[in-house]
């Protein structure tokens, strides 16, 4: 239960309410409710299977490969004692096949059985439907994914204070993804990060205080790797938004949101065909809209019109209305945001390469 008196104080009927202060208090209550809903939401077999299949991108998986991916995910779930709706036994192919066939019956997954082994993949136009199942539990894996990317940054050759760089990066990624996920307040978030590190290595502080190899050894203790499974579609979508905004950086006239979203969709489809965007899930107006919110929050998109104060970043997109915006040049804030997103994606590529090195090679390969 959430006691409003504890979070917002005793009601004061005789005092004049401060709308701004009350709004902030209500926002904190809303975030706390969302966080508690997330923590209480149990993990379903369907959500784990779609997480595994989406993580394979455009590669179909056999039942054995799906079981191997699920085994690693379930080991992490059990280690953290996360809530499950039912037991999923990865040692029994029938359990996994049953969940896969349910997804096939619902039109989300395609099954091909023309070869020696049946293989399963997300159907070509069902990536967003599959993401719906996965996103119901994605919050359980975000902190680990962020830690992985922050460790890659901290292991850089040019880093002087690796512990400081790691913690700076976890906060930077929290800020980059704040329009997608409900994060705890900064103090609690820092505690979550420390608990995640301790889950993989009780001596993580010593590792961060060491050299680059020490940090890399800490990263190698993470099992399974999750950044490429859960963060790629969001950051790839943001990178498309950043490129569209960069193309308009020199425009004198404002551009409305609908036009920007249409251009993002077109460029995203093009990049998907060119394999510049690897996740089909990245080509989504929902994710592009979040990217525009982030751009406003960072001051890359500035509201235009009489009386607009451009010294303050616009943090929100107002309920579905078309808004006109002036775009900051690529060499300014827009370029900083674009570079930050590109760097995060390159670190995701590093994590995916590490994950691939752990994948057993089949006889066919």
Tab-separated table of C-alpha atoms in Angstrom:
chain	number	residue	atom	x	y	z
A	1	UNK	CA	0.000	0.000	0.000
A	2	UNK	CA	1.057	3.584	-0.679
A	3	UNK	CA	0.076	6.075	2.007
A	4	UNK	CA	-0.449	9.446	0.366
A	5	UNK	CA	0.013	11.275	3.673
A	6	UNK	CA	3.500	9.791	3.962
A	7	UNK	CA	4.449	10.799	0.426
A	8	UNK	CA	2.627	14.127	0.125
A	9	UNK	CA	2.161	15.275	3.723
A	10	UNK	CA	-0.964	16.108	5.647
A	11	UNK	CA	-3.682	17.971	3.718
A	12	UNK	CA	-3.885	21.685	4.474
A	13	UNK	CA	-7.401	22.782	3.468
A	14	UNK	CA	-6.909	26.404	4.581
A	15	UNK	CA	-3.696	27.006	2.629
A	16	UNK	CA	-3.422	28.082	-0.989
A	17	UNK	CA	-2.122	25.070	-2.980
A	18	UNK	CA	1.031	25.521	-5.043
A	19	UNK	CA	0.233	23.928	-8.379
A	20	UNK	CA	3.875	23.402	-9.373
A	21	UNK	CA	4.844	21.771	-6.075
A	22	UNK	CA	1.709	19.626	-6.083
A	23	UNK	CA	2.414	18.547	-9.642
A	24	UNK	CA	5.910	17.383	-8.707
A	25	UNK	CA	4.545	15.501	-5.689
A	26	UNK	CA	1.904	13.778	-7.807
A	27	UNK	CA	4.548	12.830	-10.376
A	28	UNK	CA	6.618	11.211	-7.615
A	29	UNK	CA	3.556	9.258	-6.456
A	30	UNK	CA	2.864	8.132	-10.030
A	31	UNK	CA	6.459	6.945	-10.459
A	32	UNK	CA	6.358	5.076	-7.150
A	33	UNK	CA	3.137	3.318	-8.189
A	34	UNK	CA	4.639	2.377	-11.566
A	35	UNK	CA	7.802	1.054	-9.910
A	36	UNK	CA	5.808	-1.103	-7.501
A	37	UNK	CA	3.624	-2.451	-10.323
A	38	UNK	CA	6.794	-3.412	-12.188
A	39	UNK	CA	8.262	-5.178	-9.166
A	40	UNK	CA	5.049	-7.129	-8.598
A	41	UNK	CA	4.586	-8.165	-12.238
A	42	UNK	CA	5.513	-11.865	-12.581
A	43	UNK	CA	7.594	-13.192	-15.441
A	44	UNK	CA	5.709	-15.483	-17.834
A	45	UNK	CA	7.161	-18.205	-20.076
A	46	UNK	CA	5.896	-16.223	-23.076
A	47	UNK	CA	7.785	-13.092	-22.030
A	48	UNK	CA	11.054	-15.026	-21.647
A	49	UNK	CA	10.668	-16.845	-24.970
A	50	UNK	CA	9.966	-13.599	-26.844
A	51	UNK	CA	12.965	-12.010	-25.103
A	52	UNK	CA	15.152	-14.833	-26.401
A	53	UNK	CA	13.724	-14.709	-29.937
A	54	UNK	CA	13.878	-10.911	-30.224
A	55	UNK	CA	17.467	-11.024	-29.040
A	56	UNK	CA	18.324	-13.276	-31.988
A	57	UNK	CA	17.270	-10.421	-34.314
A	58	UNK	CA	16.711	-11.898	-37.802
A	59	UNK	CA	18.115	-15.342	-36.951
A	60	UNK	CA	15.736	-18.267	-36.418
A	61	UNK	CA	16.387	-20.550	-33.437
A	62	UNK	CA	16.003	-24.292	-33.047
A	63	UNK	CA	14.297	-25.653	-29.957
A	64	UNK	CA	17.708	-26.524	-28.475
A	65	UNK	CA	19.023	-23.007	-29.105
A	66	UNK	CA	15.904	-21.503	-27.552
A	67	UNK	CA	16.318	-23.774	-24.533
A	68	UNK	CA	19.955	-22.706	-24.137
A	69	UNK	CA	18.996	-19.012	-24.215
A	70	UNK	CA	16.176	-19.610	-21.728
A	71	UNK	CA	18.434	-21.569	-19.409
A	72	UNK	CA	20.777	-18.590	-19.073
A	73	UNK	CA	17.887	-16.168	-18.549
A	74	UNK	CA	16.212	-18.401	-15.976
A	75	UNK	CA	19.454	-18.829	-14.062
A	76	UNK	CA	19.549	-15.040	-13.705
A	77	UNK	CA	15.848	-14.909	-12.743
A	78	UNK	CA	16.359	-17.524	-10.012
A	79	UNK	CA	19.542	-15.844	-8.789
A	80	UNK	CA	17.628	-12.613	-8.257
A	81	UNK	CA	14.570	-14.481	-6.949
A	82	UNK	CA	12.298	-12.691	-9.404
A	83	UNK	CA	8.575	-13.563	-9.466
A	84	UNK	CA	7.406	-16.214	-11.969
A	85	UNK	CA	3.863	-17.133	-12.956
A	86	UNK	CA	4.835	-20.771	-13.336
A	87	UNK	CA	7.857	-22.993	-13.439
A	88	UNK	CA	9.518	-23.246	-16.837
A	89	UNK	CA	11.751	-26.301	-17.103
A	90	UNK	CA	14.353	-25.681	-19.795
A	91	UNK	CA	15.548	-29.261	-19.556
A	92	UNK	CA	12.213	-30.432	-20.966
A	93	UNK	CA	11.783	-29.557	-24.656
A	94	UNK	CA	8.010	-30.099	-24.400
A	95	UNK	CA	7.648	-27.088	-22.088
A	96	UNK	CA	9.517	-24.813	-24.485
A	97	UNK	CA	7.788	-26.186	-27.589
A	98	UNK	CA	4.395	-25.611	-25.963
A	99	UNK	CA	5.171	-21.919	-25.424
A	100	UNK	CA	6.617	-21.572	-28.929
A	101	UNK	CA	3.542	-23.203	-30.469
A	102	UNK	CA	1.244	-20.862	-28.552
A	103	UNK	CA	3.085	-17.944	-30.114
A	104	UNK	CA	2.822	-19.617	-33.528
A	105	UNK	CA	-0.940	-20.037	-33.073
A	106	UNK	CA	-1.235	-16.353	-32.173
A	107	UNK	CA	0.620	-15.365	-35.338
A	108	UNK	CA	3.579	-13.810	-33.515
A	109	UNK	CA	6.157	-16.505	-34.298
A	110	UNK	CA	6.766	-18.343	-37.564
A	111	UNK	CA	7.754	-22.018	-37.555
A	112	UNK	CA	9.698	-23.593	-40.406
A	113	UNK	CA	9.942	-27.385	-40.407
A	114	UNK	CA	11.159	-28.073	-43.947
A	115	UNK	CA	14.660	-29.011	-42.822
A	116	UNK	CA	16.009	-31.586	-40.384
A	117	UNK	CA	15.195	-29.325	-37.396
A	118	UNK	CA	12.215	-27.069	-36.881
A	119	UNK	CA	13.245	-23.433	-36.385
A	120	UNK	CA	11.328	-20.527	-34.895
A	121	UNK	CA	11.571	-16.794	-35.528
A	122	UNK	CA	9.500	-13.673	-34.920
A	123	UNK	CA	7.282	-13.234	-37.986
A	124	UNK	CA	8.320	-10.420	-40.316
A	125	UNK	CA	5.654	-7.911	-39.233
A	126	UNK	CA	5.187	-9.086	-35.635
A	127	UNK	CA	8.213	-7.612	-33.878
A	128	UNK	CA	6.131	-4.993	-32.050
A	129	UNK	CA	3.617	-7.648	-30.977
A	130	UNK	CA	6.458	-9.788	-29.623
A	131	UNK	CA	7.916	-6.727	-27.909
A	132	UNK	CA	4.622	-6.273	-26.045
A	133	UNK	CA	5.136	-9.631	-24.313
A	134	UNK	CA	8.799	-8.959	-23.608
A	135	UNK	CA	8.267	-5.393	-22.406
A	136	UNK	CA	5.985	-6.577	-19.605
A	137	UNK	CA	9.122	-7.858	-17.823
A	138	UNK	CA	11.943	-5.892	-19.456
A	139	UNK	CA	12.376	-3.706	-16.365
A	140	UNK	CA	13.870	-6.681	-14.492
A	141	UNK	CA	16.813	-6.738	-16.918
A	142	UNK	CA	17.505	-3.017	-17.470
A	143	UNK	CA	19.901	-2.408	-14.574
A	144	UNK	CA	22.094	-5.340	-15.565
A	145	UNK	CA	22.124	-4.151	-19.187
A	146	UNK	CA	23.129	-0.640	-18.112
A	147	UNK	CA	25.899	-2.025	-15.897
A	148	UNK	CA	27.291	-3.987	-18.850
A	149	UNK	CA	27.530	-0.887	-21.058
A	150	UNK	CA	28.994	1.183	-18.212
A	151	UNK	CA	31.686	-1.473	-17.629
A	152	UNK	CA	32.634	-1.373	-21.314
A	153	UNK	CA	33.067	2.399	-20.950
A	154	UNK	CA	35.067	2.038	-17.724
A	155	UNK	CA	37.395	-0.489	-19.363
A	156	UNK	CA	38.552	2.044	-21.956
A	157	UNK	CA	42.289	2.577	-22.307
A	158	UNK	CA	42.042	6.344	-21.760
A	159	UNK	CA	40.046	6.203	-18.487
A	160	UNK	CA	41.837	7.582	-15.426
A	161	UNK	CA	39.262	6.862	-12.705
A	162	UNK	CA	37.404	3.707	-13.729
A	163	UNK	CA	34.989	3.632	-10.781
A	164	UNK	CA	33.973	7.245	-11.389
A	165	UNK	CA	33.563	6.609	-15.115
A	166	UNK	CA	31.390	3.567	-14.428
A	167	UNK	CA	29.035	5.419	-12.101
A	168	UNK	CA	28.887	8.458	-14.404
A	169	UNK	CA	27.929	6.181	-17.278
A	170	UNK	CA	25.154	4.439	-15.329
A	171	UNK	CA	23.597	7.829	-14.590
A	172	UNK	CA	24.055	8.990	-18.185
A	173	UNK	CA	22.272	5.890	-19.503
A	174	UNK	CA	19.507	6.362	-16.934
A	175	UNK	CA	19.004	9.863	-18.307
A	176	UNK	CA	19.173	8.662	-21.914
A	177	UNK	CA	16.456	6.040	-21.317
A	178	UNK	CA	14.204	7.930	-18.905
A	179	UNK	CA	11.387	8.285	-21.440
A	180	UNK	CA	11.221	4.497	-21.866
A	181	UNK	CA	11.539	3.130	-18.327
A	182	UNK	CA	10.521	3.995	-14.798
A	183	UNK	CA	13.705	4.381	-12.801
A	184	UNK	CA	13.920	4.739	-9.043
A	185	UNK	CA	15.225	8.043	-7.657
A	186	UNK	CA	18.976	8.502	-7.975
A	187	UNK	CA	19.890	7.280	-4.493
A	188	UNK	CA	17.836	4.097	-4.826
A	189	UNK	CA	19.051	3.651	-8.405
A	190	UNK	CA	22.677	3.751	-7.220
A	191	UNK	CA	21.832	1.061	-4.663
A	192	UNK	CA	20.257	-1.075	-7.414
A	193	UNK	CA	23.435	-0.736	-9.481
A	194	UNK	CA	25.596	-1.806	-6.523
A	195	UNK	CA	23.325	-4.789	-5.836
A	196	UNK	CA	23.565	-5.824	-9.483
A	197	UNK	CA	27.358	-5.725	-9.417
A	198	UNK	CA	27.453	-7.673	-6.144
A	199	UNK	CA	25.209	-10.314	-7.712
A	200	UNK	CA	27.989	-11.120	-10.179
A	201	UNK	CA	31.072	-10.426	-8.029
A	202	UNK	CA	31.152	-9.627	-4.318
A	203	UNK	CA	34.527	-7.919	-4.830
A	204	UNK	CA	33.330	-5.578	-7.585
A	205	UNK	CA	34.700	-2.478	-5.842
A	206	UNK	CA	38.226	-3.881	-6.020
A	207	UNK	CA	37.728	-4.641	-9.700
A	208	UNK	CA	36.613	-1.084	-10.481
A	209	UNK	CA	39.571	0.282	-8.539
A	210	UNK	CA	41.954	-1.757	-10.691
A	211	UNK	CA	43.181	-1.496	-14.251
A	212	UNK	CA	41.340	-2.053	-17.538
A	213	UNK	CA	41.878	-5.823	-17.418
A	214	UNK	CA	40.406	-5.935	-13.928
A	215	UNK	CA	37.236	-4.207	-15.181
A	216	UNK	CA	37.045	-6.535	-18.188
A	217	UNK	CA	37.289	-9.565	-15.899
A	218	UNK	CA	34.365	-8.168	-13.901
A	219	UNK	CA	32.364	-7.783	-17.113
A	220	UNK	CA	33.115	-11.392	-18.076
A	221	UNK	CA	31.436	-12.533	-14.856
A	222	UNK	CA	28.068	-11.233	-16.042
A	223	UNK	CA	25.808	-14.103	-17.105
A	224	UNK	CA	23.848	-13.795	-19.267
A	225	UNK	CA	24.659	-10.624	-21.164
A	226	UNK	CA	21.507	-8.583	-21.591
A	227	UNK	CA	22.279	-5.168	-23.115
A	228	UNK	CA	21.908	-6.400	-26.699
A	229	UNK	CA	18.677	-8.205	-25.785
A	230	UNK	CA	16.864	-5.279	-24.214
A	231	UNK	CA	18.459	-1.944	-25.180
A	232	UNK	CA	19.293	-2.153	-28.892
A	233	UNK	CA	15.821	-1.304	-30.321
A	234	UNK	CA	15.441	1.802	-28.164
A	235	UNK	CA	18.855	3.243	-28.936
A	236	UNK	CA	18.703	2.377	-32.633
A	237	UNK	CA	15.359	4.209	-32.836
A	238	UNK	CA	16.921	7.220	-31.093
A	239	UNK	CA	19.822	7.170	-33.558
A	240	UNK	CA	17.343	7.429	-36.451
A	241	UNK	CA	15.678	10.408	-34.741
A	242	UNK	CA	19.087	12.043	-34.237
A	243	UNK	CA	19.913	11.681	-37.952
A	244	UNK	CA	16.567	13.144	-39.044
A	245	UNK	CA	17.052	16.093	-36.687
A	246	UNK	CA	20.593	16.589	-37.984
A	247	UNK	CA	19.217	16.802	-41.535
A	248	UNK	CA	17.030	19.725	-40.441
A	249	UNK	CA	19.671	21.446	-38.314
A	250	UNK	CA	20.099	24.355	-40.758
A	251	UNK	CA	16.385	24.861	-41.437
A	252	UNK	CA	15.166	28.322	-40.593
A	253	UNK	CA	11.519	27.267	-40.423
A	254	UNK	CA	10.106	25.081	-37.616
A	255	UNK	CA	9.217	21.468	-38.370
A	256	UNK	CA	6.156	19.811	-36.814
A	257	UNK	CA	6.218	16.494	-34.992
A	258	UNK	CA	4.104	14.634	-37.541
A	259	UNK	CA	6.496	15.518	-40.340
A	260	UNK	CA	9.492	14.496	-38.231
A	261	UNK	CA	7.900	11.154	-37.285
A	262	UNK	CA	7.068	10.428	-40.939
A	263	UNK	CA	10.684	11.089	-41.905
A	264	UNK	CA	11.932	8.917	-39.038
A	265	UNK	CA	9.717	6.057	-40.240
A	266	UNK	CA	10.998	6.403	-43.798
A	267	UNK	CA	14.647	6.558	-42.785
A	268	UNK	CA	14.179	3.718	-40.297
A	269	UNK	CA	12.692	1.439	-42.978
A	270	UNK	CA	15.559	2.316	-45.308
A	271	UNK	CA	18.179	1.618	-42.663
A	272	UNK	CA	16.511	-1.676	-41.760
A	273	UNK	CA	16.751	-2.810	-45.397
A	274	UNK	CA	20.377	-1.676	-45.500
A	275	UNK	CA	21.082	-3.451	-42.171
A	276	UNK	CA	22.243	-0.153	-40.672
A	277	UNK	CA	19.464	-0.762	-38.152
A	278	UNK	CA	19.577	-4.361	-37.006
A	279	UNK	CA	16.363	-4.645	-35.009
A	280	UNK	CA	13.036	-4.427	-36.871
A	281	UNK	CA	11.523	-3.374	-33.567
A	282	UNK	CA	13.519	-0.119	-33.804
A	283	UNK	CA	11.316	1.115	-36.646
A	284	UNK	CA	8.459	2.257	-34.448
A	285	UNK	CA	6.615	5.559	-34.173
A	286	UNK	CA	6.264	4.922	-30.439
A	287	UNK	CA	10.050	4.782	-30.011
A	288	UNK	CA	10.597	7.685	-32.413
A	289	UNK	CA	8.162	9.789	-30.359
A	290	UNK	CA	10.189	9.006	-27.231
A	291	UNK	CA	13.298	10.074	-29.133
A	292	UNK	CA	11.683	13.435	-29.876
A	293	UNK	CA	10.815	13.821	-26.184
A	294	UNK	CA	14.445	13.167	-25.333
A	295	UNK	CA	15.561	15.732	-27.920
A	296	UNK	CA	13.262	18.329	-26.368
A	297	UNK	CA	14.493	17.492	-22.907
A	298	UNK	CA	18.117	17.940	-24.035
A	299	UNK	CA	17.356	21.240	-25.775
A	300	UNK	CA	17.942	19.840	-29.273
A	301	UNK	CA	14.316	20.578	-30.199
A	302	UNK	CA	13.193	23.991	-29.045
A	303	UNK	CA	9.563	25.121	-29.170
A	304	UNK	CA	8.935	27.938	-31.611
A	305	UNK	CA	6.367	30.655	-31.440
A	306	UNK	CA	5.691	34.060	-29.844
A	307	UNK	CA	6.930	34.285	-26.282
A	308	UNK	CA	8.838	31.003	-26.315
A	309	UNK	CA	11.797	30.982	-23.946
A	310	UNK	CA	14.590	29.041	-25.659
A	311	UNK	CA	16.808	29.199	-22.599
A	312	UNK	CA	14.797	26.367	-21.044
A	313	UNK	CA	14.574	22.880	-22.566
A	314	UNK	CA	11.060	21.635	-23.253
A	315	UNK	CA	10.749	18.355	-21.362
A	316	UNK	CA	7.477	16.934	-22.611
A	317	UNK	CA	5.397	16.515	-25.730
A	318	UNK	CA	1.901	17.719	-24.950
A	319	UNK	CA	-0.868	15.137	-25.378
A	320	UNK	CA	-0.850	14.200	-29.035
A	321	UNK	CA	-0.855	17.781	-30.338
A	322	UNK	CA	1.281	18.685	-33.329
A	323	UNK	CA	4.055	20.971	-32.163
A	324	UNK	CA	6.387	23.144	-34.134
A	325	UNK	CA	10.017	23.046	-33.133
A	326	UNK	CA	13.292	24.695	-34.014
A	327	UNK	CA	16.206	22.250	-34.259
A	328	UNK	CA	19.608	22.978	-32.798
A	329	UNK	CA	22.570	22.546	-35.192
A	330	UNK	CA	24.326	19.187	-35.425
A	331	UNK	CA	27.508	20.832	-34.187
A	332	UNK	CA	25.749	21.896	-30.967
A	333	UNK	CA	23.548	19.968	-28.566
A	334	UNK	CA	22.206	17.797	-31.388
A	335	UNK	CA	25.689	16.573	-32.214
A	336	UNK	CA	26.410	15.800	-28.565
A	337	UNK	CA	23.227	13.713	-28.262
A	338	UNK	CA	23.867	11.899	-31.555
A	339	UNK	CA	27.425	11.040	-30.480
A	340	UNK	CA	26.202	9.778	-27.109
A	341	UNK	CA	23.693	7.465	-28.792
A	342	UNK	CA	26.237	6.173	-31.322
A	343	UNK	CA	28.706	5.414	-28.526
A	344	UNK	CA	26.056	3.519	-26.556
A	345	UNK	CA	25.188	1.423	-29.627
A	346	UNK	CA	28.867	0.615	-30.219
A	347	UNK	CA	29.036	-0.691	-26.646
A	348	UNK	CA	25.939	-2.807	-27.284
A	349	UNK	CA	27.808	-4.285	-30.268
A	350	UNK	CA	30.675	-5.136	-27.901
A	351	UNK	CA	28.315	-6.913	-25.509
A	352	UNK	CA	26.674	-8.807	-28.372
A	353	UNK	CA	30.094	-9.968	-29.567
A	354	UNK	CA	30.860	-11.230	-26.055
A	355	UNK	CA	27.493	-12.998	-25.921
A	356	UNK	CA	28.114	-14.614	-29.327
A	357	UNK	CA	31.483	-15.909	-28.159
A	358	UNK	CA	29.643	-17.880	-25.481
A	359	UNK	CA	27.108	-19.391	-27.862
A	360	UNK	CA	27.804	-23.068	-28.562
A	361	UNK	CA	28.675	-23.720	-32.200
A	362	UNK	CA	26.414	-26.283	-33.822
A	363	UNK	CA	27.678	-29.014	-36.130
A	364	UNK	CA	26.174	-27.161	-39.132
A	365	UNK	CA	28.262	-24.080	-38.300
